[in-house]
Amino acid sequence: MAEIPALFAQRPIVLRHHKAAMYYPFVESFAHTVVDIPFTLIIQAVFAVILYFLVDLQRTASQFL
């Protein structure tokens, strides 16, 4: 959600590229999505691990996995 304003700021550039027949806007948005997936997964994993231990759930390896 935080990146939506940045995507709208890039909209004139994407439209200019589309008019020049360089690539479709779908390709640009798909590329952003593919690049953002690893970062999102890493951030969610770090948050989950911190939250798991912050709420003091069981700390044995068998309970954690």
N, CA, C and O atoms as a Tinker XYZ file with bonds, in Angstrom:
   260  protein
     1  N      0.819000   -1.199000    0.000000    73     2
     2  CA     0.000000    0.000000    0.000000    64     1     3
     3  C      0.862000    1.262000    0.000000    63     2     4     5
     4  O      0.456000    2.293000   -0.536000    81     3
     5  N      2.033000    1.182000    0.592000    73     3     6
     6  CA     2.871000    2.367000    0.670000    64     5     7
     7  C      3.480000    2.734000   -0.680000    63     6     8     9
     8  O      3.926000    3.865000   -0.873000    81     7
     9  N      3.501000    1.798000   -1.598000    73     7    10
    10  CA     4.137000    2.063000   -2.887000    64     9    11
    11  C      3.165000    2.573000   -3.941000    63    10    12    13
    12  O      3.585000    2.920000   -5.045000    81    11
    13  N      1.900000    2.626000   -3.631000    73    11    14
    14  CA     0.910000    3.073000   -4.613000    64    13    15
    15  C      1.159000    4.518000   -5.046000    63    14    16    17
    16  O      1.092000    4.788000   -6.246000    81    15
    17  N      1.444000    5.469000   -4.142000    73    15    18
    18  CA     1.754000    6.826000   -4.613000    64    17    19
    19  C      2.985000    6.881000   -5.516000    63    18    20    21
    20  O      3.034000    7.677000   -6.454000    81    19
    21  N      3.975000    6.039000   -5.235000    73    19    22
    22  CA     5.167000    6.007000   -6.090000    64    21    23
    23  C      4.826000    5.484000   -7.486000    63    22    24    25
    24  O      5.368000    5.961000   -8.483000    81    23
    25  N      3.937000    4.514000   -7.550000    73    23    26
    26  CA     3.532000    3.987000   -8.856000    64    25    27
    27  C      2.764000    5.038000   -9.653000    63    26    28    29
    28  O      2.937000    5.145000  -10.867000    81    27
    29  N      1.920000    5.810000   -8.979000    73    27    30
    30  CA     1.200000    6.870000   -9.677000    64    29    31
    31  C      2.138000    7.999000  -10.105000    63    30    32    33
    32  O      1.882000    8.668000  -11.106000    81    31
    33  N      3.205000    8.213000   -9.367000    73    31    34
    34  CA     4.177000    9.228000   -9.764000    64    33    35
    35  C      4.921000    8.800000  -11.026000    63    34    36    37
    36  O      5.343000    9.645000  -11.815000    81    35
    37  N      5.083000    7.498000  -11.218000    73    35    38
    38  CA     5.760000    6.983000  -12.403000    64    37    39
    39  C      4.809000    6.831000  -13.589000    63    38    40    41
    40  O      5.251000    6.494000  -14.687000    81    39
    41  N      3.543000    7.066000  -13.393000    73    39    42
    42  CA     2.555000    6.851000  -14.445000    64    41    43
    43  C      2.844000    7.629000  -15.726000    63    42    44    45
    44  O      2.725000    7.048000  -16.805000    81    43
    45  N      3.218000    8.917000  -15.672000    73    43    46
    46  CA     3.527000    9.617000  -16.931000    64    45    47
    47  C      4.675000    8.971000  -17.715000    63    46    48    49
    48  O      4.665000    8.955000  -18.946000    81    47
    49  N      5.645000    8.448000  -16.999000    73    47    50
    50  CA     6.769000    7.791000  -17.662000    64    49    51
    51  C      6.304000    6.514000  -18.344000    63    50    52    53
    52  O      6.683000    6.238000  -19.482000    81    51
    53  N      5.484000    5.740000  -17.651000    73    51    54
    54  CA     4.980000    4.488000  -18.219000    64    53    55
    55  C      4.110000    4.778000  -19.435000    63    54    56    57
    56  O      4.206000    4.079000  -20.443000    81    55
    57  N      3.267000    5.797000  -19.353000    73    55    58
    58  CA     2.418000    6.135000  -20.497000    64    57    59
    59  C      3.249000    6.614000  -21.685000    63    58    60    61
    60  O      2.920000    6.308000  -22.831000    81    59
    61  N      4.310000    7.355000  -21.427000    73    59    62
    62  CA     5.190000    7.798000  -22.505000    64    61    63
    63  C      5.872000    6.608000  -23.176000    63    62    64    65
    64  O      6.008000    6.576000  -24.399000    81    63
    65  N      6.299000    5.634000  -22.378000    73    63    66
    66  CA     6.910000    4.437000  -22.944000    64    65    67
    67  C      5.894000    3.635000  -23.748000    63    66    68    69
    68  O      6.235000    3.074000  -24.789000    81    67
    69  N      4.660000    3.575000  -23.282000    73    67    70
    70  CA     3.617000    2.847000  -23.994000    64    69    71
    71  C      3.302000    3.525000  -25.333000    63    70    72    73
    72  O      3.120000    2.849000  -26.345000    81    71
    73  N      3.240000    4.843000  -25.332000    73    71    74
    74  CA     2.974000    5.571000  -26.577000    64    73    75
    75  C      4.110000    5.399000  -27.580000    63    74    76    77
    76  O      3.881000    5.395000  -28.790000    81    75
    77  N      5.326000    5.257000  -27.079000    73    75    78
    78  CA     6.474000    5.053000  -27.961000    64    77    79
    79  C      6.633000    3.582000  -28.351000    63    78    80    81
    80  O      7.611000    3.218000  -29.003000    81    79
    81  N      5.683000    2.740000  -27.959000    73    79    82
    82  CA     5.673000    1.300000  -28.266000    64    81    83
    83  C      6.910000    0.595000  -27.713000    63    82    84    85
    84  O      7.429000   -0.330000  -28.339000    81    83
    85  N      7.380000    1.024000  -26.555000    73    83    86
    86  CA     8.537000    0.363000  -25.946000    64    85    87
    87  C      8.109000   -0.913000  -25.232000    63    86    88    89
    88  O      8.710000   -1.967000  -25.439000    81    87
    89  N      7.077000   -0.832000  -24.395000    73    87    90
    90  CA     6.531000   -1.999000  -23.716000    64    89    91
    91  C      5.149000   -1.648000  -23.188000    63    90    92    93
    92  O      4.762000   -0.481000  -23.122000    81    91
    93  N      4.419000   -2.689000  -22.815000    73    91    94
    94  CA     3.072000   -2.489000  -22.289000    64    93    95
    95  C      3.130000   -2.148000  -20.802000    63    94    96    97
    96  O      4.056000   -2.579000  -20.115000    81    95
    97  N      2.167000   -1.387000  -20.290000    73    95    98
    98  CA     2.141000   -1.089000  -18.856000    64    97    99
    99  C      2.031000   -2.345000  -17.990000    63    98   100   101
   100  O      2.515000   -2.368000  -16.859000    81    99
   101  N      1.391000   -3.392000  -18.529000    73    99   102
   102  CA     1.295000   -4.641000  -17.775000    64   101   103
   103  C      2.673000   -5.213000  -17.464000    63   102   104   105
   104  O      2.899000   -5.726000  -16.368000    81   103
   105  N      3.584000   -5.129000  -18.411000    73   103   106
   106  CA     4.930000   -5.658000  -18.224000    64   105   107
   107  C      5.647000   -4.903000  -17.106000    63   106   108   109
   108  O      6.345000   -5.504000  -16.289000    81   107
   109  N      5.472000   -3.605000  -17.076000    73   107   110
   110  CA     6.102000   -2.793000  -16.023000    64   109   111
   111  C      5.520000   -3.125000  -14.649000    63   110   112   113
   112  O      6.270000   -3.275000  -13.684000    81   111
   113  N      4.209000   -3.240000  -14.549000    73   111   114
   114  CA     3.596000   -3.559000  -13.259000    64   113   115
   115  C      3.925000   -4.988000  -12.832000    63   114   116   117
   116  O      4.122000   -5.249000  -11.646000    81   115
   117  N      3.988000   -5.917000  -13.794000    73   115   118
   118  CA     4.356000   -7.292000  -13.475000    64   117   119
   119  C      5.798000   -7.364000  -12.966000    63   118   120   121
   120  O      6.091000   -8.112000  -12.033000    81   119
   121  N      6.688000   -6.594000  -13.570000    73   119   122
   122  CA     8.083000   -6.572000  -13.129000    64   121   123
   123  C      8.201000   -6.026000  -11.708000    63   122   124   125
   124  O      8.974000   -6.547000  -10.904000    81   123
   125  N      7.443000   -4.982000  -11.399000    73   123   126
   126  CA     7.457000   -4.450000  -10.031000    64   125   127
   127  C      6.959000   -5.489000   -9.039000    63   126   128   129
   128  O      7.509000   -5.622000   -7.946000    81   127
   129  N      5.931000   -6.215000   -9.411000    73   127   130
   130  CA     5.391000   -7.240000   -8.526000    64   129   131
   131  C      6.397000   -8.350000   -8.290000    63   130   132   133
   132  O      6.584000   -8.784000   -7.154000    81   131
   133  N      7.044000   -8.812000   -9.341000    73   131   134
   134  CA     8.024000   -9.894000   -9.207000    64   133   135
   135  C      9.214000   -9.456000   -8.358000    63   134   136   137
   136  O      9.741000  -10.246000   -7.574000    81   135
   137  N      9.630000   -8.227000   -8.505000    73   135   138
   138  CA    10.759000   -7.725000   -7.716000    64   137   139
   139  C     10.364000   -7.540000   -6.254000    63   138   140   141
   140  O     11.189000   -7.757000   -5.366000    81   139
   141  N      9.129000   -7.146000   -5.986000    73   139   142
   142  CA     8.690000   -6.891000   -4.620000    64   141   143
   143  C      8.394000   -8.151000   -3.826000    63   142   144   145
   144  O      8.387000   -8.099000   -2.596000    81   143
   145  N      8.152000   -9.277000   -4.476000    73   143   146
   146  CA     7.786000  -10.507000   -3.760000    64   145   147
   147  C      8.873000  -10.953000   -2.776000    63   146   148   149
   148  O      8.541000  -11.228000   -1.623000    81   147
   149  N     10.148000  -11.041000   -3.161000    73   147   150
   150  CA    11.152000  -11.477000   -2.174000    64   149   151
   151  C     11.267000  -10.532000   -0.981000    63   150   152   153
   152  O     11.410000  -10.985000    0.155000    81   151
   153  N     11.207000   -9.242000   -1.223000    73   151   154
   154  CA    11.284000   -8.289000   -0.115000    64   153   155
   155  C     10.099000   -8.444000    0.823000    63   154   156   157
   156  O     10.257000   -8.394000    2.042000    81   155
   157  N      8.923000   -8.630000    0.262000    73   155   158
   158  CA     7.726000   -8.803000    1.084000    64   157   159
   159  C      7.820000  -10.067000    1.919000    63   158   160   161
   160  O      7.477000  -10.049000    3.102000    81   159
   161  N      8.274000  -11.157000    1.334000    73   159   162
   162  CA     8.404000  -12.408000    2.084000    64   161   163
   163  C      9.431000  -12.296000    3.204000    63   162   164   165
   164  O      9.208000  -12.810000    4.300000    81   163
   165  N     10.544000  -11.636000    2.944000    73   163   166
   166  CA    11.572000  -11.467000    3.982000    64   165   167
   167  C     11.040000  -10.609000    5.120000    63   166   168   169
   168  O     11.235000  -10.942000    6.289000    81   167
   169  N     10.377000   -9.521000    4.797000    73   167   170
   170  CA     9.830000   -8.634000    5.833000    64   169   171
   171  C      8.788000   -9.361000    6.664000    63   170   172   173
   172  O      8.767000   -9.223000    7.887000    81   171
   173  N      7.922000  -10.134000    6.020000    73   171   174
   174  CA     6.897000  -10.877000    6.756000    64   173   175
   175  C      7.512000  -11.949000    7.644000    63   174   176   177
   176  O      7.038000  -12.172000    8.758000    81   175
   177  N      8.561000  -12.617000    7.168000    73   175   178
   178  CA     9.212000  -13.649000    7.975000    64   177   179
   179  C      9.876000  -13.040000    9.207000    63   178   180   181
   180  O      9.756000  -13.578000   10.307000    81   179
   181  N     10.570000  -11.927000    9.029000    73   179   182
   182  CA    11.205000  -11.261000   10.170000    64   181   183
   183  C     10.158000  -10.792000   11.167000    63   182   184   185
   184  O     10.335000  -10.956000   12.374000    81   183
   185  N      9.081000  -10.217000   10.681000    73   183   186
   186  CA     8.011000   -9.759000   11.566000    64   185   187
   187  C      7.386000  -10.929000   12.326000    63   186   188   189
   188  O      7.103000  -10.811000   13.518000    81   187
   189  N      7.169000  -12.055000   11.644000    73   187   190
   190  CA     6.555000  -13.220000   12.292000    64   189   191
   191  C      7.457000  -13.788000   13.382000    63   190   192   193
   192  O      6.977000  -14.158000   14.454000    81   191
   193  N      8.750000  -13.858000   13.117000    73   191   194
   194  CA     9.679000  -14.388000   14.124000    64   193   195
   195  C      9.737000  -13.461000   15.337000    63   194   196   197
   196  O      9.704000  -13.927000   16.476000    81   195
   197  N      9.822000  -12.177000   15.101000    73   195   198
   198  CA     9.853000  -11.219000   16.217000    64   197   199
   199  C      8.561000  -11.296000   17.025000    63   198   200   201
   200  O      8.593000  -11.326000   18.255000    81   199
   201  N      7.432000  -11.327000   16.334000    73   199   202
   202  CA     6.147000  -11.389000   17.026000    64   201   203
   203  C      5.989000  -12.688000   17.789000    63   202   204   205
   204  O      5.433000  -12.689000   18.888000    81   203
   205  N      6.465000  -13.798000   17.232000    73   203   206
   206  CA     6.368000  -15.097000   17.885000    64   205   207
   207  C      7.041000  -15.072000   19.247000    63   206   208   209
   208  O      6.477000  -15.537000   20.237000    81   207
   209  N      8.251000  -14.525000   19.292000    73   207   210
   210  CA     8.971000  -14.502000   20.558000    64   209   211
   211  C      8.509000  -13.356000   21.454000    63   210   212   213
   212  O      8.655000  -13.427000   22.674000    81   211
   213  N      7.958000  -12.310000   20.862000    73   211   214
   214  CA     7.486000  -11.182000   21.650000    64   213   215
   215  C      6.272000  -11.556000   22.492000    63   214   216   217
   216  O      6.137000  -11.087000   23.622000    81   215
   217  N      5.391000  -12.390000   21.960000    73   215   218
   218  CA     4.211000  -12.803000   22.721000    64   217   219
   219  C      4.499000  -14.002000   23.608000    63   218   220   221
   220  O      3.604000  -14.529000   24.268000    81   219
   221  N      5.769000  -14.434000   23.618000    73   219   222
   222  CA     6.275000  -15.467000   24.516000    64   221   223
   223  C      5.560000  -16.804000   24.324000    63   222   224   225
   224  O      5.094000  -17.414000   25.286000    81   223
   225  N      5.482000  -17.243000   23.088000    73   223   226
   226  CA     4.963000  -18.578000   22.822000    64   225   227
   227  C      6.044000  -19.593000   23.147000    63   226   228   229
   228  O      7.163000  -19.216000   23.495000    81   227
   229  N      5.728000  -20.861000   23.037000    73   227   230
   230  CA     6.691000  -21.896000   23.425000    64   229   231
   231  C      7.930000  -21.813000   22.557000    63   230   232   233
   232  O      7.845000  -21.624000   21.343000    81   231
   233  N      9.085000  -21.957000   23.194000    73   231   234
   234  CA    10.349000  -21.718000   22.494000    64   233   235
   235  C     11.080000  -22.986000   22.103000    63   234   236   237
   236  O     12.262000  -22.923000   21.767000    81   235
   237  N     10.431000  -24.121000   22.133000    73   235   238
   238  CA    11.097000  -25.329000   21.667000    64   237   239
   239  C     11.034000  -25.368000   20.145000    63   238   240   241
   240  O     10.115000  -24.817000   19.541000    81   239
   241  N     12.003000  -26.015000   19.537000    73   239   242
   242  CA    12.069000  -26.053000   18.085000    64   241   243
   243  C     10.870000  -26.783000   17.483000    63   242   244   245
   244  O     10.379000  -26.395000   16.423000    81   243
   245  N     10.403000  -27.818000   18.139000    73   243   246
   246  CA     9.272000  -28.560000   17.606000    64   245   247
   247  C      7.998000  -27.720000   17.619000    63   246   248   249
   248  O      7.173000  -27.858000   16.715000    81   247
   249  N      7.816000  -26.879000   18.586000    73   247   250
   250  CA     6.644000  -25.995000   18.636000    64   249   251
   251  C      6.771000  -24.842000   17.664000    63   250   252   253
   252  O      5.768000  -24.372000   17.127000    81   251
   253  N      7.991000  -24.375000   17.426000    73   251   254
   254  CA     8.197000  -23.248000   16.537000    64   253   255
   255  C      7.967000  -23.630000   15.090000    63   254   256   257
   256  O      7.385000  -22.848000   14.337000    81   255
   257  N      8.405000  -24.807000   14.680000    73   255   258
   258  CA     8.256000  -25.232000   13.295000    64   257   259
   259  C      6.900000  -25.859000   13.138000    63   258   260
   260  O      6.546000  -26.297000   12.043000    81   259
